[in-house]
PDB file of C-alpha atoms in Angstrom:
ATOM      1  CA  MET A   1     -19.701  -3.871   6.031  1.00 93.00           C
ATOM      2  CA  GLY A   2     -20.168  -2.883   9.681  1.00 95.00           C
ATOM      3  CA  ALA A   3     -21.093   0.633   8.591  1.00 97.00           C
ATOM      4  CA  LEU A   4     -23.660  -0.770   6.159  1.00 97.00           C
ATOM      5  CA  ARG A   5     -25.261  -2.659   9.029  1.00 97.00           C
ATOM      6  CA  ALA A   6     -25.432   0.522  11.134  1.00 98.00           C
ATOM      7  CA  LEU A   7     -27.011   2.445   8.250  1.00 98.00           C
ATOM      8  CA  HIS A   8     -29.636  -0.243   7.702  1.00 97.00           C
ATOM      9  CA  GLU A   9     -30.540  -0.298  11.396  1.00 97.00           C
ATOM     10  CA  ARG A  10     -31.103   3.478  11.266  1.00 96.00           C
ATOM     11  CA  GLY A  11     -33.533   3.126   8.364  1.00 96.00           C
ATOM     12  CA  TYR A  12     -31.302   4.162   5.464  1.00 96.00           C
ATOM     13  CA  GLN A  13     -32.354   2.599   2.154  1.00 95.00           C
ATOM     14  CA  PRO A  14     -30.137   3.622  -0.779  1.00 96.00           C
ATOM     15  CA  ASP A  15     -31.447   3.642  -4.333  1.00 94.00           C
ATOM     16  CA  LEU A  16     -27.865   3.792  -5.672  1.00 96.00           C
ATOM     17  CA  VAL A  17     -24.718   2.029  -4.444  1.00 97.00           C
ATOM     18  CA  ILE A  18     -21.412   2.977  -6.007  1.00 97.00           C
ATOM     19  CA  GLY A  19     -18.077   1.469  -5.118  1.00 96.00           C
ATOM     20  CA  THR A  20     -14.438   1.333  -6.057  1.00 95.00           C
ATOM     21  CA  SER A  21     -11.935  -1.449  -5.315  1.00 92.00           C
ATOM     22  CA  ALA A  22     -13.081  -3.390  -2.208  1.00 90.00           C
ATOM     23  CA  GLY A  23     -16.069  -1.036  -2.013  1.00 94.00           C
ATOM     24  CA  ALA A  24     -17.126  -2.267  -5.439  1.00 96.00           C
ATOM     25  CA  ILE A  25     -17.329  -5.807  -4.048  1.00 94.00           C
ATOM     26  CA  ASN A  26     -19.640  -4.687  -1.235  1.00 95.00           C
ATOM     27  CA  ALA A  27     -21.749  -2.589  -3.593  1.00 96.00           C
ATOM     28  CA  ALA A  28     -22.172  -5.437  -6.082  1.00 96.00           C
ATOM     29  CA  TYR A  29     -23.177  -7.876  -3.354  1.00 95.00           C
ATOM     30  CA  ILE A  30     -25.749  -5.480  -1.922  1.00 95.00           C
ATOM     31  CA  ALA A  31     -27.168  -4.712  -5.356  1.00 95.00           C
ATOM     32  CA  LEU A  32     -27.498  -8.432  -6.093  1.00 94.00           C
ATOM     33  CA  HIS A  33     -28.803  -9.654  -2.723  1.00 92.00           C
ATOM     34  CA  GLY A  34     -30.560  -6.550  -1.407  1.00 93.00           C
ATOM     35  CA  PHE A  35     -29.894  -3.902   1.231  1.00 95.00           C
ATOM     36  CA  SER A  36     -31.575  -5.864   3.998  1.00 95.00           C
ATOM     37  CA  ALA A  37     -30.550  -7.429   7.296  1.00 95.00           C
ATOM     38  CA  GLN A  38     -30.305 -10.777   5.545  1.00 94.00           C
ATOM     39  CA  GLY A  39     -28.276  -9.386   2.646  1.00 93.00           C
ATOM     40  CA  ILE A  40     -25.840  -7.589   4.950  1.00 95.00           C
ATOM     41  CA  ASP A  41     -25.415 -10.664   7.187  1.00 93.00           C
ATOM     42  CA  ALA A  42     -24.712 -12.758   4.088  1.00 93.00           C
ATOM     43  CA  LEU A  43     -22.117 -10.208   2.966  1.00 94.00           C
ATOM     44  CA  GLY A  44     -20.389 -10.605   6.326  1.00 92.00           C
ATOM     45  CA  GLU A  45     -20.366 -14.382   5.886  1.00 92.00           C
ATOM     46  CA  ALA A  46     -18.803 -13.935   2.448  1.00 91.00           C
ATOM     47  CA  TRP A  47     -15.948 -11.887   3.913  1.00 90.00           C
ATOM     48  CA  HIS A  48     -15.465 -14.489   6.634  1.00 88.00           C
ATOM     49  CA  ARG A  49     -15.112 -17.119   3.915  1.00 87.00           C
ATOM     50  CA  ALA A  50     -12.548 -14.880   2.208  1.00 84.00           C
ATOM     51  CA  GLY A  51     -10.467 -15.222   5.352  1.00 76.00           C
ATOM     52  CA  GLU A  52     -10.348 -18.979   4.828  1.00 76.00           C
ATOM     53  CA  THR A  53      -8.576 -18.669   1.496  1.00 75.00           C
ATOM     54  CA  GLU A  54      -5.526 -16.736   0.335  1.00 70.00           C
ATOM     55  CA  LEU A  55      -7.233 -14.284  -2.007  1.00 69.00           C
ATOM     56  CA  LEU A  56      -4.124 -12.112  -2.160  1.00 66.00           C
ATOM     57  CA  PRO A  57      -0.810 -13.920  -1.461  1.00 58.00           C
ATOM     58  CA  ALA A  58       1.002 -12.312   1.446  1.00 56.00           C
ATOM     59  CA  ASN A  59       4.394 -12.211  -0.308  1.00 54.00           C
ATOM     60  CA  TYR A  60       3.784  -9.170  -2.487  1.00 48.00           C
ATOM     61  CA  ILE A  61       7.527  -8.839  -3.236  1.00 43.00           C
ATOM     62  CA  ARG A  62       7.434 -12.226  -4.956  1.00 49.00           C
ATOM     63  CA  GLN A  63       4.287 -11.167  -6.803  1.00 46.00           C
ATOM     64  CA  THR A  64       6.082  -7.998  -7.933  1.00 46.00           C
ATOM     65  CA  LEU A  65       9.005  -9.986  -9.289  1.00 43.00           C
ATOM     66  CA  ARG A  66       6.622 -12.326 -11.110  1.00 49.00           C
ATOM     67  CA  ALA A  67       4.897  -9.334 -12.677  1.00 48.00           C
ATOM     68  CA  MET A  68       8.226  -7.806 -13.729  1.00 44.00           C
ATOM     69  CA  LEU A  69       9.271 -11.106 -15.310  1.00 45.00           C
ATOM     70  CA  ARG A  70       5.868 -11.361 -16.982  1.00 53.00           C
ATOM     71  CA  ALA A  71       5.109 -14.621 -15.235  1.00 49.00           C
ATOM     72  CA  SER A  72       1.486 -15.723 -15.289  1.00 48.00           C
ATOM     73  CA  PRO A  73      -0.609 -13.633 -12.859  1.00 49.00           C
ATOM     74  CA  ALA A  74      -3.479 -16.116 -13.135  1.00 54.00           C
ATOM     75  CA  GLY A  75      -3.300 -17.253  -9.491  1.00 74.00           C
ATOM     76  CA  PRO A  76      -4.684 -14.246  -7.558  1.00 76.00           C
ATOM     77  CA  ALA A  77      -6.824 -13.115 -10.506  1.00 83.00           C
ATOM     78  CA  GLN A  78      -8.455 -16.529 -10.755  1.00 85.00           C
ATOM     79  CA  ARG A  79      -9.036 -16.628  -6.992  1.00 86.00           C
ATOM     80  CA  LEU A  80     -10.824 -13.288  -7.138  1.00 88.00           C
ATOM     81  CA  ARG A  81     -12.923 -14.434 -10.089  1.00 91.00           C
ATOM     82  CA  ASP A  82     -13.830 -17.651  -8.259  1.00 91.00           C
ATOM     83  CA  PHE A  83     -14.692 -15.690  -5.095  1.00 91.00           C
ATOM     84  CA  PHE A  84     -17.011 -13.360  -7.017  1.00 93.00           C
ATOM     85  CA  MET A  85     -18.705 -16.228  -8.814  1.00 94.00           C
ATOM     86  CA  ALA A  86     -19.162 -18.191  -5.577  1.00 92.00           C
ATOM     87  CA  ASN A  87     -21.082 -15.197  -4.242  1.00 92.00           C
ATOM     88  CA  GLY A  88     -23.457 -14.905  -7.182  1.00 93.00           C
ATOM     89  CA  ILE A  89     -21.559 -12.689  -9.628  1.00 95.00           C
ATOM     90  CA  LEU A  90     -21.822 -15.077 -12.575  1.00 96.00           C
ATOM     91  CA  PRO A  91     -20.151 -14.490 -15.973  1.00 96.00           C
ATOM     92  CA  ASP A  92     -23.404 -13.638 -17.769  1.00 96.00           C
ATOM     93  CA  LEU A  93     -24.662 -11.176 -15.135  1.00 97.00           C
ATOM     94  CA  THR A  94     -25.227  -7.643 -16.451  1.00 97.00           C
ATOM     95  CA  PHE A  95     -26.135  -4.422 -14.689  1.00 97.00           C
ATOM     96  CA  ALA A  96     -29.634  -4.782 -16.152  1.00 95.00           C
ATOM     97  CA  ASP A  97     -30.066  -7.759 -13.795  1.00 93.00           C
ATOM     98  CA  MET A  98     -29.301  -5.603 -10.719  1.00 87.00           C
ATOM     99  CA  HIS A  99     -32.589  -3.919  -9.949  1.00 78.00           C
ATOM    100  CA  SER A 100     -32.514  -2.465  -6.436  1.00 85.00           C
ATOM    101  CA  PRO A 101     -30.493  -0.626  -5.455  1.00 94.00           C
ATOM    102  CA  ARG A 102     -28.960   0.552  -8.720  1.00 95.00           C
ATOM    103  CA  LEU A 103     -25.276  -0.325  -9.030  1.00 97.00           C
ATOM    104  CA  ILE A 104     -22.284   1.602 -10.380  1.00 97.00           C
ATOM    105  CA  ILE A 105     -18.737   0.191 -10.219  1.00 98.00           C
ATOM    106  CA  VAL A 106     -15.733   2.488 -10.667  1.00 97.00           C
ATOM    107  CA  SER A 107     -12.413   1.560 -12.246  1.00 97.00           C
ATOM    108  CA  SER A 108      -9.481   3.708 -13.395  1.00 96.00           C
ATOM    109  CA  ASP A 109      -8.488   4.182 -17.025  1.00 96.00           C
ATOM    110  CA  LEU A 110      -4.726   4.673 -17.093  1.00 95.00           C
ATOM    111  CA  ASN A 111      -4.919   5.915 -20.681  1.00 95.00           C
ATOM    112  CA  THR A 112      -7.042   8.941 -19.768  1.00 95.00           C
ATOM    113  CA  GLY A 113      -6.430   9.307 -16.027  1.00 93.00           C
ATOM    114  CA  LYS A 114     -10.193   9.337 -15.466  1.00 94.00           C
ATOM    115  CA  PRO A 115     -12.677   7.114 -13.631  1.00 95.00           C
ATOM    116  CA  VAL A 116     -14.789   4.701 -15.667  1.00 96.00           C
ATOM    117  CA  LEU A 117     -18.374   4.213 -14.472  1.00 97.00           C
ATOM    118  CA  HIS A 118     -19.449   0.668 -15.228  1.00 97.00           C
ATOM    119  CA  GLY A 119     -23.213   0.292 -15.167  1.00 96.00           C
ATOM    120  CA  GLN A 120     -24.225   3.464 -16.930  1.00 95.00           C
ATOM    121  CA  ASP A 121     -24.840   1.092 -19.813  1.00 95.00           C
ATOM    122  CA  ALA A 122     -27.216  -1.570 -18.487  1.00 94.00           C
ATOM    123  CA  GLY A 123     -25.592  -4.128 -20.779  1.00 95.00           C
ATOM    124  CA  ASP A 124     -22.199  -3.852 -19.048  1.00 96.00           C
ATOM    125  CA  ASN A 125     -20.905  -7.099 -17.543  1.00 97.00           C
ATOM    126  CA  VAL A 126     -20.796  -7.002 -13.725  1.00 97.00           C
ATOM    127  CA  LEU A 127     -18.046  -9.602 -13.275  1.00 97.00           C
ATOM    128  CA  GLU A 128     -15.705  -7.886 -15.732  1.00 95.00           C
ATOM    129  CA  ALA A 129     -16.392  -4.535 -14.060  1.00 97.00           C
ATOM    130  CA  LEU A 130     -15.527  -5.994 -10.649  1.00 96.00           C
ATOM    131  CA  LEU A 131     -12.336  -7.553 -11.962  1.00 95.00           C
ATOM    132  CA  ALA A 132     -11.297  -4.185 -13.426  1.00 95.00           C
ATOM    133  CA  SER A 133     -12.134  -2.242 -10.260  1.00 95.00           C
ATOM    134  CA  THR A 134     -10.128  -4.657  -8.081  1.00 93.00           C
ATOM    135  CA  ALA A 135      -7.147  -5.106 -10.443  1.00 92.00           C
ATOM    136  CA  LEU A 136      -4.378  -4.179  -8.035  1.00 86.00           C
ATOM    137  CA  PRO A 137      -0.801  -4.896  -9.147  1.00 82.00           C
ATOM    138  CA  PRO A 138       1.238  -6.884  -8.423  1.00 74.00           C
ATOM    139  CA  TRP A 139      -1.507  -9.406  -7.614  1.00 78.00           C
ATOM    140  CA  VAL A 140      -3.844  -8.636 -10.512  1.00 84.00           C
ATOM    141  CA  MET A 141      -2.565  -6.795 -13.552  1.00 85.00           C
ATOM    142  CA  PRO A 142      -4.593  -4.083 -15.344  1.00 89.00           C
ATOM    143  CA  LYS A 143      -7.096  -5.115 -17.973  1.00 89.00           C
ATOM    144  CA  LYS A 144      -6.183  -3.967 -21.492  1.00 89.00           C
ATOM    145  CA  THR A 145      -8.659  -3.332 -24.289  1.00 84.00           C
ATOM    146  CA  LYS A 146      -8.214  -1.537 -27.607  1.00 81.00           C
ATOM    147  CA  GLU A 147      -9.121   1.796 -26.044  1.00 90.00           C
ATOM    148  CA  GLN A 148      -8.749   1.387 -22.280  1.00 94.00           C
ATOM    149  CA  TYR A 149      -6.203   0.257 -19.698  1.00 95.00           C
ATOM    150  CA  LEU A 150      -8.265  -0.465 -16.599  1.00 96.00           C
ATOM    151  CA  MET A 151      -7.223  -1.102 -13.011  1.00 94.00           C
ATOM    152  CA  ASP A 152      -8.234  -0.512  -9.405  1.00 93.00           C
ATOM    153  CA  GLY A 153     -10.701   2.372  -9.158  1.00 91.00           C
ATOM    154  CA  ALA A 154      -8.940   3.897  -6.162  1.00 89.00           C
ATOM    155  CA  ILE A 155      -6.143   5.150  -8.416  1.00 91.00           C
ATOM    156  CA  VAL A 156      -8.257   8.086  -9.603  1.00 93.00           C
ATOM    157  CA  SER A 157     -11.188   8.093  -7.148  1.00 93.00           C
ATOM    158  CA  SER A 158     -10.553   6.328  -3.855  1.00 91.00           C
ATOM    159  CA  LEU A 159     -13.832   7.671  -2.434  1.00 95.00           C
ATOM    160  CA  PRO A 160     -16.113   7.938  -5.496  1.00 96.00           C
ATOM    161  CA  ILE A 161     -18.101  11.063  -4.669  1.00 97.00           C
ATOM    162  CA  GLU A 162     -17.588  12.676  -8.077  1.00 97.00           C
ATOM    163  CA  PRO A 163     -18.702   9.476  -9.881  1.00 96.00           C
ATOM    164  CA  ALA A 164     -21.766   9.398  -7.619  1.00 97.00           C
ATOM    165  CA  LEU A 165     -22.592  12.962  -8.624  1.00 97.00           C
ATOM    166  CA  GLU A 166     -22.158  12.029 -12.277  1.00 96.00           C
ATOM    167  CA  ALA A 167     -24.541   9.114 -11.735  1.00 95.00           C
ATOM    168  CA  GLY A 168     -27.172  11.513 -10.393  1.00 95.00           C
ATOM    169  CA  ALA A 169     -26.802  11.210  -6.627  1.00 96.00           C
ATOM    170  CA  THR A 170     -28.595  13.957  -4.676  1.00 96.00           C
ATOM    171  CA  ASP A 171     -27.775  12.822  -1.116  1.00 97.00           C
ATOM    172  CA  ILE A 172     -24.587  10.866  -0.385  1.00 98.00           C
ATOM    173  CA  VAL A 173     -23.287   8.678   2.432  1.00 98.00           C
ATOM    174  CA  ALA A 174     -19.538   8.214   1.852  1.00 97.00           C
ATOM    175  CA  LEU A 175     -17.701   5.325   3.545  1.00 97.00           C
ATOM    176  CA  ASP A 176     -13.957   6.044   3.509  1.00 95.00           C
ATOM    177  CA  LEU A 177     -11.447   3.231   4.202  1.00 89.00           C
ATOM    178  CA  MET A 178      -8.335   5.227   3.285  1.00 84.00           C
ATOM    179  CA  ASP A 179      -5.546   4.896   5.847  1.00 79.00           C
ATOM    180  CA  ALA A 180      -2.420   7.062   6.106  1.00 69.00           C
ATOM    181  CA  ARG A 181      -0.499   4.081   7.464  1.00 66.00           C
ATOM    182  CA  ASP A 182       1.403   1.688   5.196  1.00 56.00           C
ATOM    183  CA  PRO A 183      -1.219  -0.386   3.343  1.00 54.00           C
ATOM    184  CA  PHE A 184       1.282  -3.214   2.834  1.00 51.00           C
ATOM    185  CA  GLY A 185       2.168  -3.410   6.502  1.00 49.00           C
ATOM    186  CA  GLU A 186       5.948  -3.661   6.154  1.00 53.00           C
ATOM    187  CA  ALA A 187       7.375  -0.819   4.095  1.00 53.00           C
ATOM    188  CA  HIS A 188      10.820   0.526   4.980  1.00 57.00           C
ATOM    189  CA  GLY A 189      12.881   3.474   3.795  1.00 59.00           C
ATOM    190  CA  PHE A 190      11.852   4.481   0.298  1.00 57.00           C
ATOM    191  CA  GLY A 191       8.709   2.330   0.580  1.00 58.00           C
ATOM    192  CA  ILE A 192       7.416   4.586   3.347  1.00 68.00           C
ATOM    193  CA  LEU A 193       7.915   7.633   1.122  1.00 72.00           C
ATOM    194  CA  VAL A 194       6.002   5.984  -1.728  1.00 67.00           C
ATOM    195  CA  ASN A 195       3.126   5.091   0.590  1.00 71.00           C
ATOM    196  CA  LYS A 196       2.967   8.620   2.005  1.00 76.00           C
ATOM    197  CA  MET A 197       2.921  10.058  -1.511  1.00 79.00           C
ATOM    198  CA  ALA A 198       0.067   7.746  -2.499  1.00 78.00           C
ATOM    199  CA  TYR A 199      -1.878   8.749   0.604  1.00 80.00           C
ATOM    200  CA  ALA A 200      -1.337  12.454  -0.081  1.00 84.00           C
ATOM    201  CA  VAL A 201      -2.702  12.066  -3.629  1.00 86.00           C
ATOM    202  CA  GLU A 202      -5.721  10.076  -2.431  1.00 87.00           C
ATOM    203  CA  GLN A 203      -6.460  12.543   0.364  1.00 88.00           C
ATOM    204  CA  ARG A 204      -6.307  15.418  -2.106  1.00 92.00           C
ATOM    205  CA  GLN A 205      -8.804  13.569  -4.315  1.00 93.00           C
ATOM    206  CA  VAL A 206     -11.198  13.154  -1.401  1.00 93.00           C
ATOM    207  CA  ASP A 207     -10.915  16.813  -0.387  1.00 95.00           C
ATOM    208  CA  LEU A 208     -11.641  17.998  -3.929  1.00 96.00           C
ATOM    209  CA  GLU A 209     -14.565  15.617  -4.416  1.00 96.00           C
ATOM    210  CA  LEU A 210     -16.108  16.715  -1.095  1.00 97.00           C
ATOM    211  CA  LYS A 211     -15.766  20.352  -2.183  1.00 97.00           C
ATOM    212  CA  LEU A 212     -17.345  19.513  -5.540  1.00 97.00           C
ATOM    213  CA  ALA A 213     -20.373  17.996  -3.819  1.00 98.00           C
ATOM    214  CA  LYS A 214     -20.675  21.070  -1.593  1.00 97.00           C
ATOM    215  CA  ALA A 215     -20.449  23.398  -4.586  1.00 98.00           C
ATOM    216  CA  ARG A 216     -23.278  21.494  -6.258  1.00 97.00           C
ATOM    217  CA  GLY A 217     -25.420  21.609  -3.123  1.00 98.00           C
ATOM    218  CA  VAL A 218     -25.354  17.853  -2.568  1.00 98.00           C
ATOM    219  CA  PRO A 219     -25.074  16.883   1.118  1.00 97.00           C
ATOM    220  CA  VAL A 220     -22.467  14.270   2.037  1.00 97.00           C
ATOM    221  CA  LEU A 221     -22.519  12.300   5.284  1.00 97.00           C
ATOM    222  CA  TYR A 222     -18.848  11.365   5.561  1.00 97.00           C
ATOM    223  CA  MET A 223     -17.631   8.397   7.609  1.00 97.00           C
ATOM    224  CA  ASP A 224     -13.929   7.863   8.272  1.00 94.00           C
ATOM    225  CA  LEU A 225     -13.661   4.091   8.820  1.00 94.00           C
ATOM    226  CA  VAL A 226     -10.049   3.538   9.840  1.00 89.00           C
ATOM    227  CA  ALA A 227      -9.084   0.333  11.646  1.00 86.00           C
ATOM    228  CA  GLU A 228      -7.831   0.685  15.208  1.00 86.00           C
ATOM    229  CA  GLN A 229      -4.749  -1.364  14.381  1.00 83.00           C
ATOM    230  CA  LEU A 230      -3.173  -1.505  10.942  1.00 80.00           C
ATOM    231  CA  VAL A 231      -4.180  -4.559   8.930  1.00 80.00           C
ATOM    232  CA  ALA A 232      -2.109  -5.460   5.871  1.00 76.00           C
ATOM    233  CA  ILE A 233      -3.913  -5.171   2.554  1.00 74.00           C
ATOM    234  CA  TRP A 234      -3.838  -8.950   1.926  1.00 73.00           C
ATOM    235  CA  ASP A 235      -4.830  -9.983   5.484  1.00 80.00           C
ATOM    236  CA  PHE A 236      -8.439 -11.219   5.675  1.00 81.00           C
ATOM    237  CA  GLN A 237      -8.050 -12.804   9.117  1.00 84.00           C
ATOM    238  CA  HIS A 238      -9.449  -9.790  10.998  1.00 86.00           C
ATOM    239  CA  THR A 239     -12.896  -9.694   9.412  1.00 89.00           C
ATOM    240  CA  HIS A 240     -14.886  -9.866  12.658  1.00 91.00           C
ATOM    241  CA  GLU A 241     -12.991  -7.104  14.464  1.00 92.00           C
ATOM    242  CA  LEU A 242     -13.055  -4.848  11.383  1.00 92.00           C
ATOM    243  CA  ILE A 243     -16.824  -5.285  11.001  1.00 94.00           C
ATOM    244  CA  GLN A 244     -17.314  -4.436  14.665  1.00 95.00           C
ATOM    245  CA  ARG A 245     -15.017  -1.416  14.341  1.00 95.00           C
ATOM    246  CA  GLY A 246     -16.877  -0.140  11.271  1.00 96.00           C
ATOM    247  CA  TYR A 247     -20.203  -0.588  13.030  1.00 97.00           C
ATOM    248  CA  ALA A 248     -19.071   1.352  16.109  1.00 97.00           C
ATOM    249  CA  LEU A 249     -17.558   4.207  14.080  1.00 97.00           C
ATOM    250  CA  ALA A 250     -20.663   4.509  11.887  1.00 97.00           C
ATOM    251  CA  CYS A 251     -22.986   4.519  14.899  1.00 97.00           C
ATOM    252  CA  ALA A 252     -20.969   7.361  16.437  1.00 97.00           C
ATOM    253  CA  VAL A 253     -21.206   9.417  13.226  1.00 97.00           C
ATOM    254  CA  LEU A 254     -24.932   8.719  12.901  1.00 97.00           C
ATOM    255  CA  ASP A 255     -25.574   9.683  16.526  1.00 96.00           C
ATOM    256  CA  LEU A 256     -23.736  12.971  16.001  1.00 94.00           C
ATOM    257  CA  HIS A 257     -25.566  13.582  12.721  1.00 93.00           C
ATOM    258  CA  GLN A 258     -28.940  12.938  14.333  1.00 91.00           C
ATOM    259  CA  ALA A 259     -28.160  15.253  17.247  1.00 90.00           C
ATOM    260  CA  SER A 260     -27.011  17.981  14.854  1.00 87.00           C
ATOM    261  CA  SER A 261     -30.173  17.601  12.738  1.00 82.00           C
ATOM    262  CA  MET A 262     -32.397  17.825  15.805  1.00 80.00           C
ATOM    263  CA  ALA A 263     -30.584  20.922  17.016  1.00 79.00           C
ATOM    264  CA  SER A 264     -30.965  22.578  13.608  1.00 75.00           C
ATOM    265  CA  LYS A 265     -34.691  21.861  13.546  1.00 74.00           C
ATOM    266  CA  ALA A 266     -35.114  23.205  17.068  1.00 71.00           C
ATOM    267  CA  GLY A 267     -33.526  26.511  16.122  1.00 67.00           C
ATOM    268  CA  PRO A 268     -31.841  28.983  18.476  1.00 63.00           C
ATOM    269  CA  ALA A 269     -32.808  28.859  22.154  1.00 55.00           C
TER     270      ALA A 269
END
């Protein structure tokens, strides 16, 4: 969200926002409320309110056991649904209602191993797309349909550059929140190995999608938005410092990008 503020201050005005997982939440909010100073400030207020409620219970081991025992996962899933609805994503909202910028939400289909681009059909339901893109076990279980098995979009495209290309993007700003450190904040032994393996897969995805954009001649302004200190995946108590961190990192990238562009235009001395 801090990076979005920095981009707006520099005059960026996207005509397409595309997000996966938490990025899908930001993208949907911006598409609904507008990429403006007011819309971005309101998004920040929404994340501050998220810190006042336990969207994702901290005890993920208990949540894992509940999932294994097939206990009702309604708690976290219902909290997410309520959070989305409280911020304007109502059950009857479709992508046809999101006019500017255009919105695409990415989820993962475990049946095909491919990303699903919600919003290519204007009649798609925004709330259901968000719930699929943020379905992260053990808190929220994947969504099953007759043909698809949908969950968090980061499984197959943690930084959705390829989906953006498929949606017709010709100039991309990519905001990357991937962190090599343990996303759960407390892994030990085998858990560390699992986390490192997940990071390696996600990093490989990003590298390949960046190369794909380059091969197609589509410029990508890449921003690596890693928190200074590790924040656990369920911890929403650090919203202010994370927004400030994202803003500072984005400003540094934009300053460097502007200087590089000016130097290119000036030509050799």
